[in-house]
Structure formats: C-alpha cells, structure tokens
XYZ file of N, CA and C in Angstrom:
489
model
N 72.237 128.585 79.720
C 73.071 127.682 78.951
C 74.540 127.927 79.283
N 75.542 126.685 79.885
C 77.153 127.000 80.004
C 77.189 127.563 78.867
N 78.495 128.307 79.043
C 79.670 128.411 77.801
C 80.665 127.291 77.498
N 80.904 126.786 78.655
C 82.017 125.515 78.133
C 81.190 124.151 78.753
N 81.665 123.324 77.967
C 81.532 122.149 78.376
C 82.651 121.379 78.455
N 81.948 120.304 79.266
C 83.251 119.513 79.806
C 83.598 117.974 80.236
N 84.496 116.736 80.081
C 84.289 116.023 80.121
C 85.369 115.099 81.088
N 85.719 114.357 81.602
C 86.572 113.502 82.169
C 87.231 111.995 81.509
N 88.001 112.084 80.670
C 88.242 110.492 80.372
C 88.996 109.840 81.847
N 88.374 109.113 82.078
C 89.051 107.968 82.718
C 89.374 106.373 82.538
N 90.285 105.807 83.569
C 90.242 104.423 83.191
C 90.181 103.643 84.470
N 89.109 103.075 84.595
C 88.540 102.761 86.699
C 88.537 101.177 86.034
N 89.027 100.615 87.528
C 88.289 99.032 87.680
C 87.302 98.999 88.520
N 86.474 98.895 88.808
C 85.427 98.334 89.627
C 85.710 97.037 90.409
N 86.050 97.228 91.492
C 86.943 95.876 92.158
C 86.034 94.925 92.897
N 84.303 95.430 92.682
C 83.528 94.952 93.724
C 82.958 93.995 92.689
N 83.370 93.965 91.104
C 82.602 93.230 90.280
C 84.023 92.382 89.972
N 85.138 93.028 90.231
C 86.365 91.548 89.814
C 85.661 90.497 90.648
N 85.556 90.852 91.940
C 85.253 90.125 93.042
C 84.515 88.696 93.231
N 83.021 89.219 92.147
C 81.835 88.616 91.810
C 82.606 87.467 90.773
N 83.184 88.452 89.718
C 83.695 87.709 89.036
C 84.237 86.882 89.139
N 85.697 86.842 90.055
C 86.329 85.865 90.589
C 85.466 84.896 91.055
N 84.370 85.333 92.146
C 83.754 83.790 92.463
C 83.209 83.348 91.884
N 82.866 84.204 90.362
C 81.446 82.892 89.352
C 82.745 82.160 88.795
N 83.858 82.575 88.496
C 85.227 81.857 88.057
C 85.627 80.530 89.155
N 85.378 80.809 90.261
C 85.893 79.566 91.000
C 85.020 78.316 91.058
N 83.676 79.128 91.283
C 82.668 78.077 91.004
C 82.320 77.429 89.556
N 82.606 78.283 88.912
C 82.719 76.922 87.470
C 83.477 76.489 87.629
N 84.894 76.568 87.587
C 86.162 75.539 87.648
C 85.941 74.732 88.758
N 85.193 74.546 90.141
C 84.985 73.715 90.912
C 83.892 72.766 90.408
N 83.180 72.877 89.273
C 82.185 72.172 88.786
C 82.757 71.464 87.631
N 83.612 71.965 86.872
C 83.936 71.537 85.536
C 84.717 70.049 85.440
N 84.138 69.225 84.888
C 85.245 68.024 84.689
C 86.528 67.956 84.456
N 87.162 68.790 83.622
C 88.485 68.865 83.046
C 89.255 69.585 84.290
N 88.410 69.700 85.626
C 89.484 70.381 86.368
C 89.313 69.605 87.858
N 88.297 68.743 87.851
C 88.301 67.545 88.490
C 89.291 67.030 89.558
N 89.932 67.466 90.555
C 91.294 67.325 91.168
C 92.452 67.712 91.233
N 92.214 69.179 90.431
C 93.563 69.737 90.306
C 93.151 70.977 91.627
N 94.426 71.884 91.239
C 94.952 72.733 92.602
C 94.817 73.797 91.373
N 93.458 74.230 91.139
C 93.232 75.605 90.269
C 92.653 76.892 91.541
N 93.048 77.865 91.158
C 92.298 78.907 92.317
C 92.952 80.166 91.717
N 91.893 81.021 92.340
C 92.007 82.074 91.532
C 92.024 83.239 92.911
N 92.900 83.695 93.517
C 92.972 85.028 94.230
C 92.984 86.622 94.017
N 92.016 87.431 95.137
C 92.577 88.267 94.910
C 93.599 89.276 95.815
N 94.620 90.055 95.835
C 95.406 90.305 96.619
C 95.772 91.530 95.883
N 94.652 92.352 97.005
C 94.778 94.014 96.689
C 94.155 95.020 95.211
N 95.463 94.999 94.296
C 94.942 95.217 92.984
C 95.329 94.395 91.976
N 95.873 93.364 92.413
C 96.309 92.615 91.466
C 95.311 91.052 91.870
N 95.457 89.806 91.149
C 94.888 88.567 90.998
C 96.268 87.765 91.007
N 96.024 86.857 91.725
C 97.256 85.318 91.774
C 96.248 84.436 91.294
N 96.542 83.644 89.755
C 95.986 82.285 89.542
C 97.140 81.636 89.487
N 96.633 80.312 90.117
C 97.647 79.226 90.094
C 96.683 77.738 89.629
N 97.682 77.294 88.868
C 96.918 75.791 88.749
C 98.023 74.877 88.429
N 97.870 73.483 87.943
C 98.678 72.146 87.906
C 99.760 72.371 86.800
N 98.968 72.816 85.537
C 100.214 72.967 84.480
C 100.164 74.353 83.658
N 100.650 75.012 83.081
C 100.747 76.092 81.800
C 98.649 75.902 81.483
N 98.715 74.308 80.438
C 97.225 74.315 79.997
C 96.388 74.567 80.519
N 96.178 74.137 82.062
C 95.355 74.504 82.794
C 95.121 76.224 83.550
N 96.365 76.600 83.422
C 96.644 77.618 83.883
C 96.074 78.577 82.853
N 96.053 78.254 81.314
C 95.668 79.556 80.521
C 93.860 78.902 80.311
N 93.466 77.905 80.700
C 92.341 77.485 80.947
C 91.461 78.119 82.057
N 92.200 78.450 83.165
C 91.320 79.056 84.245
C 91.792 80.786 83.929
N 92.891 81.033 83.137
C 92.497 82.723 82.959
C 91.157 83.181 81.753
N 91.104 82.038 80.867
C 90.314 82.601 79.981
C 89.002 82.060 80.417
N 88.647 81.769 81.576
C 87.327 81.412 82.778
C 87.174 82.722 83.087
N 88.272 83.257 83.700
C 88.353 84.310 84.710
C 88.042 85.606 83.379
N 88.641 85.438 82.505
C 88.259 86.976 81.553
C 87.092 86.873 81.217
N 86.391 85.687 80.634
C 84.723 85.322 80.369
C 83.752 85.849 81.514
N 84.473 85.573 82.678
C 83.219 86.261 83.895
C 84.092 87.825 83.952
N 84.719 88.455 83.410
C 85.113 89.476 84.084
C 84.445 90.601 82.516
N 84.401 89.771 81.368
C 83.986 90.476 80.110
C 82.305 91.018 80.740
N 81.830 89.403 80.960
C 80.526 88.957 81.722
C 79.897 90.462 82.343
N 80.545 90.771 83.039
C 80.592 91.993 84.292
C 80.921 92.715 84.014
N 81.177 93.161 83.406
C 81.706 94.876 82.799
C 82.907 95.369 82.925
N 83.613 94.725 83.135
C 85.162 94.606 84.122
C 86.315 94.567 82.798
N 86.588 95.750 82.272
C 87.423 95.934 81.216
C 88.636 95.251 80.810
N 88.978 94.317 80.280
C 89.902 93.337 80.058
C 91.298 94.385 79.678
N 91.223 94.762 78.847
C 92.640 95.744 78.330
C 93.489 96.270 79.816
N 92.905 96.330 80.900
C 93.488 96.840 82.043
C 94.137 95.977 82.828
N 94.423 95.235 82.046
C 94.974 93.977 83.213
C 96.801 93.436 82.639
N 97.601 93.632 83.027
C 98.895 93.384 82.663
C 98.880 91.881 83.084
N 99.421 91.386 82.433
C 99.754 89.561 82.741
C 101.313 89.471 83.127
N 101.374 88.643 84.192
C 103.175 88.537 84.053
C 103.218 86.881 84.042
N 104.782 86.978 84.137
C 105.050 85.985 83.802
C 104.498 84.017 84.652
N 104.348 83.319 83.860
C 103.841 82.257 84.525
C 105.280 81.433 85.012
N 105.262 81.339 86.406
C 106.237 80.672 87.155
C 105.827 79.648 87.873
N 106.517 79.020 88.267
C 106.557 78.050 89.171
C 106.544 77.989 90.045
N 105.318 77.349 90.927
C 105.247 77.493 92.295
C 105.262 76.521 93.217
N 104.986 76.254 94.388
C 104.839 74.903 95.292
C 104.148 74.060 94.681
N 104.528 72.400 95.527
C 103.714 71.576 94.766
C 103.416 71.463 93.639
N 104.458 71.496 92.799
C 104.483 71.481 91.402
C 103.347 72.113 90.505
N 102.901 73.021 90.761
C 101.641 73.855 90.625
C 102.943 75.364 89.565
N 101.760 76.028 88.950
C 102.224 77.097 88.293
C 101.273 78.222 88.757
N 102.080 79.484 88.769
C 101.198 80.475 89.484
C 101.732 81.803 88.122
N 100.184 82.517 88.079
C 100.310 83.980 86.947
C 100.132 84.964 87.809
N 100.664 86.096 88.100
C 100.064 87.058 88.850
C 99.344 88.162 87.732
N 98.424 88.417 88.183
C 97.910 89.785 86.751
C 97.261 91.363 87.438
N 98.273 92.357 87.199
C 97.909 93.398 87.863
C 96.641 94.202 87.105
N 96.168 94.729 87.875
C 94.952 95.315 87.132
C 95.224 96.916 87.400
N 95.254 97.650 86.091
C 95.954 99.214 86.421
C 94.525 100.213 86.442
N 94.796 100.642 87.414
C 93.699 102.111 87.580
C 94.294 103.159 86.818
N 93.439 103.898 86.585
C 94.053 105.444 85.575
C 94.491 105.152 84.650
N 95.355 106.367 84.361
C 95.675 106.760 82.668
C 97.215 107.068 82.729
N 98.342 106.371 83.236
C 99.134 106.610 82.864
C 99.662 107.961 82.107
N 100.969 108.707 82.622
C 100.978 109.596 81.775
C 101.169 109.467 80.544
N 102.323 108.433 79.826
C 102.794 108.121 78.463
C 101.317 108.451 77.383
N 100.053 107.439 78.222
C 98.860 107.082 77.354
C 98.531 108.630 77.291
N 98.421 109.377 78.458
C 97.492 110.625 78.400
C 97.956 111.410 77.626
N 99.948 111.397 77.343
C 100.292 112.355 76.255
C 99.407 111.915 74.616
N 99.754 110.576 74.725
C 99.269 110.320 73.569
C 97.996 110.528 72.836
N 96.911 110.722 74.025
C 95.377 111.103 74.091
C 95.118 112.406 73.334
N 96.482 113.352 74.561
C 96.836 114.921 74.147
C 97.355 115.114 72.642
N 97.915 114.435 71.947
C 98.552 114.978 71.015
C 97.410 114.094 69.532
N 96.720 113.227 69.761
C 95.433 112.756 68.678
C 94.583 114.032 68.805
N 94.211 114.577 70.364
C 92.903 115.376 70.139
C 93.804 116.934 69.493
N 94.763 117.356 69.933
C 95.472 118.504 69.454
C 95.485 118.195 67.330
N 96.157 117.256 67.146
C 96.120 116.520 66.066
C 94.640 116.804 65.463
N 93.774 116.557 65.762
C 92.014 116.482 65.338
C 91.532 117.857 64.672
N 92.158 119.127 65.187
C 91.817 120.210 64.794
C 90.483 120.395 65.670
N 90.145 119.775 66.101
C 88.797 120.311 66.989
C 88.810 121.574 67.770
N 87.692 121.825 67.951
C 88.128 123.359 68.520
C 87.999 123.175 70.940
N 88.446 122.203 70.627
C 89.039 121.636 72.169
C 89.635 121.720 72.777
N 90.201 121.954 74.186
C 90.970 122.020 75.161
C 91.288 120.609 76.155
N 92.546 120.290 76.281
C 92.390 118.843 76.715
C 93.870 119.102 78.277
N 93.533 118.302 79.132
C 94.726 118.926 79.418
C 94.345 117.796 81.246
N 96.018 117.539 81.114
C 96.396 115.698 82.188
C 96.116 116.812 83.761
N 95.043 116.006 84.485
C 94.485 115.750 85.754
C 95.151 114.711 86.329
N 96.250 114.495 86.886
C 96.946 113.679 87.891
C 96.181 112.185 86.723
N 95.709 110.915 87.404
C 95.453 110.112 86.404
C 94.041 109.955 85.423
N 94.019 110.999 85.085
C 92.844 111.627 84.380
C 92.384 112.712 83.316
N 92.483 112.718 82.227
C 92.264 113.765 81.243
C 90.916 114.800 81.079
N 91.301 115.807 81.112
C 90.313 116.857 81.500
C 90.041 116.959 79.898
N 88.699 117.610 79.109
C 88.167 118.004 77.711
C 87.283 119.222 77.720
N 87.746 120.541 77.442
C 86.498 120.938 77.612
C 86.378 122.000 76.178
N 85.482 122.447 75.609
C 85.183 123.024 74.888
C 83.850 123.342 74.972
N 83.215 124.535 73.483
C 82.188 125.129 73.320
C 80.988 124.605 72.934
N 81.127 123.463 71.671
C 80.213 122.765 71.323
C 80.553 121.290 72.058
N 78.813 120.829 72.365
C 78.870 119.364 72.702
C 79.818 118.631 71.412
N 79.327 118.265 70.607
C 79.704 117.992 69.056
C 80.897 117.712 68.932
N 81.645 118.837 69.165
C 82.814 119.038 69.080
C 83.668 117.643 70.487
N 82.809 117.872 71.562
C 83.031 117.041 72.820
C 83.107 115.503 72.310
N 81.590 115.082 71.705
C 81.792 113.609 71.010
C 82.227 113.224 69.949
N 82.680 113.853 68.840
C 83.845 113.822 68.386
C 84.626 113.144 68.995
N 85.292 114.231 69.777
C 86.383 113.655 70.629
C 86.810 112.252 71.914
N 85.232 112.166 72.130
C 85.000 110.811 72.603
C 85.119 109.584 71.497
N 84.417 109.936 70.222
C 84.687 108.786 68.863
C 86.210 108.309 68.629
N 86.765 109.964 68.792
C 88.430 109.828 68.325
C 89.273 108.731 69.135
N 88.703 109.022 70.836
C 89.738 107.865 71.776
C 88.990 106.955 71.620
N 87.784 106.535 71.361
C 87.331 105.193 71.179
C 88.104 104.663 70.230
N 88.035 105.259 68.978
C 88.840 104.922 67.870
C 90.062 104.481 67.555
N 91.073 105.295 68.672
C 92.333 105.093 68.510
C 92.912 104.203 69.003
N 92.900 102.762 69.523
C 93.365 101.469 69.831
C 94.247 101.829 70.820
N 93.930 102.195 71.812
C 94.527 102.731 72.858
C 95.268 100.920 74.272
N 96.001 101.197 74.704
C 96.484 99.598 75.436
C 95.407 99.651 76.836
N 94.484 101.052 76.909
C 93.466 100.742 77.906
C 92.210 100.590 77.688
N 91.065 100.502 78.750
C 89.763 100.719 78.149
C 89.308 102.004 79.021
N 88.702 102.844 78.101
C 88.333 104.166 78.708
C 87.162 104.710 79.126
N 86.699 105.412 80.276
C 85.312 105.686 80.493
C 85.340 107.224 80.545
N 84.296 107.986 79.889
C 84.002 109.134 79.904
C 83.167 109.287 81.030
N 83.400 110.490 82.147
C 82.669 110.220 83.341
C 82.489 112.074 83.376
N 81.985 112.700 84.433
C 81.605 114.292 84.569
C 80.996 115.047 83.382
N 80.099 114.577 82.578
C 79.966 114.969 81.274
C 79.159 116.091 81.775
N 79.784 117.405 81.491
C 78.672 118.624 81.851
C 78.896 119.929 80.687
C-alpha cells in the first residue's frame, strides 16, 4: 500500500474533437434554412477558431451551433475566450475565440489558497500549467476534487494521474 497519494488537476482541450465538432457545426449550418445563402463558416487556425458570418444575428447563431456540437463532444465550453466581433470583408462579421490549454497561474493560486483554506490534511503545489495534490488519505484527495468542482472556477477542470 503507497503512503502518499496523488493527483493532477488539469485543464486540456482535445483539439481532435473541436475538429469533429467544427464539421458537425458546418454541416448543419450548410443544411439549415435560416442560413440558406449566407457566408457563415466556421475555422480552425491553430488554437484558436475564426467564425464569420453576414450579420452580429447570424454570427451569435452559428457560435451557439458551434458550442451545441462542442458541449455534444466533450469539449469544455468555459475554455474558450470570445473576442471581439468585428468587421470583416464583404460586409461579413468575423469572432475569433481562443481556446486556453492549462491552468493559468492567477487560477492555480486561487486553487492553492481554497485547498490550503479547506484544512484538509493536503499538499498542493503549481506544476508549470498544472496543479500537483498529494496526500495520505484517498478521502481526503476527493474532497479536494468536490472543493474545485465546487468552486466556480472561469475553467473546466480534469483530474488526470490519480495514484
């Protein structure tokens, strides 16, 4: 039996299911009536997504396509920064939306100072973009998984190395 146990929070995109996603997103909007002749499309470019379409309406019409297949897929919505909707060629409007890997340090202090906060009898401590957990009792471990579920954090988090 270890003495310590141990855990990894992370925060991953899976870029091979945006992917999927994106195309069940293009192919409905290429089917859908209400989009019937417009200049909607949905790219991807690197880690981020370019949608562009005809107006603003249409434009928040094909992102909430694109979050439905990306919820669809397991593809964590909270990780995605939106910027601003501008104006592009051909009188078309374009959103770019970055999608962030990891844990930021700001978030990971904040992770650090709930589980310190908890009284648990835990050790927590920032892995480049990744929070290390380890302690004596499992118990004590999911706890501490309940706590960041709990705490309304601006990412979505995966517990990964559970040993």
């Amino acid at each position: 039996m270890a003495s310590e146990y141990s855990f990894d929070v992370v925060s991953k995109v899976d870029f091979q299911e945006v992917n999927n996603a994106v195309t069940q997103a293009m192919k409905e909007i290429e089917t859908r009536f209400d989009f019937k002749g417009s200049k909607s499309s949905i790219k991807v470019e690197g880690e981020q997504l370019v949608v562009a379409s005809d107006d603003d309406y249409k434009l928040k019409s094909v992102v909430d396509i694109l979050q439905t297949k990306l919820i669809k897929r397991g593809v964590p919505i909270l990780n995605m920064d939106y910027g601003k909707i501008e104006p592009a060629s051909g009188g078309t409007v374009r959103q770019t939306i970055k999608m962030r890997q990891g844990i930021d340090q700001e978030n990971a202090k904040k992770m650090n100072v709930l589980i310190r906060d908890s009284k648990l009898k835990v050790k927590s401590q920032i892995q480049g973009d990744q929070l290390r957990v380890t302690g004596k009792s499992k118990d004590d471990l999911q706890e501490v998984m309940a706590l960041l579920r709990g705490a309304g954090l601006p990412l979505e988090l995966q517990f990964s190395n559970y040993r």
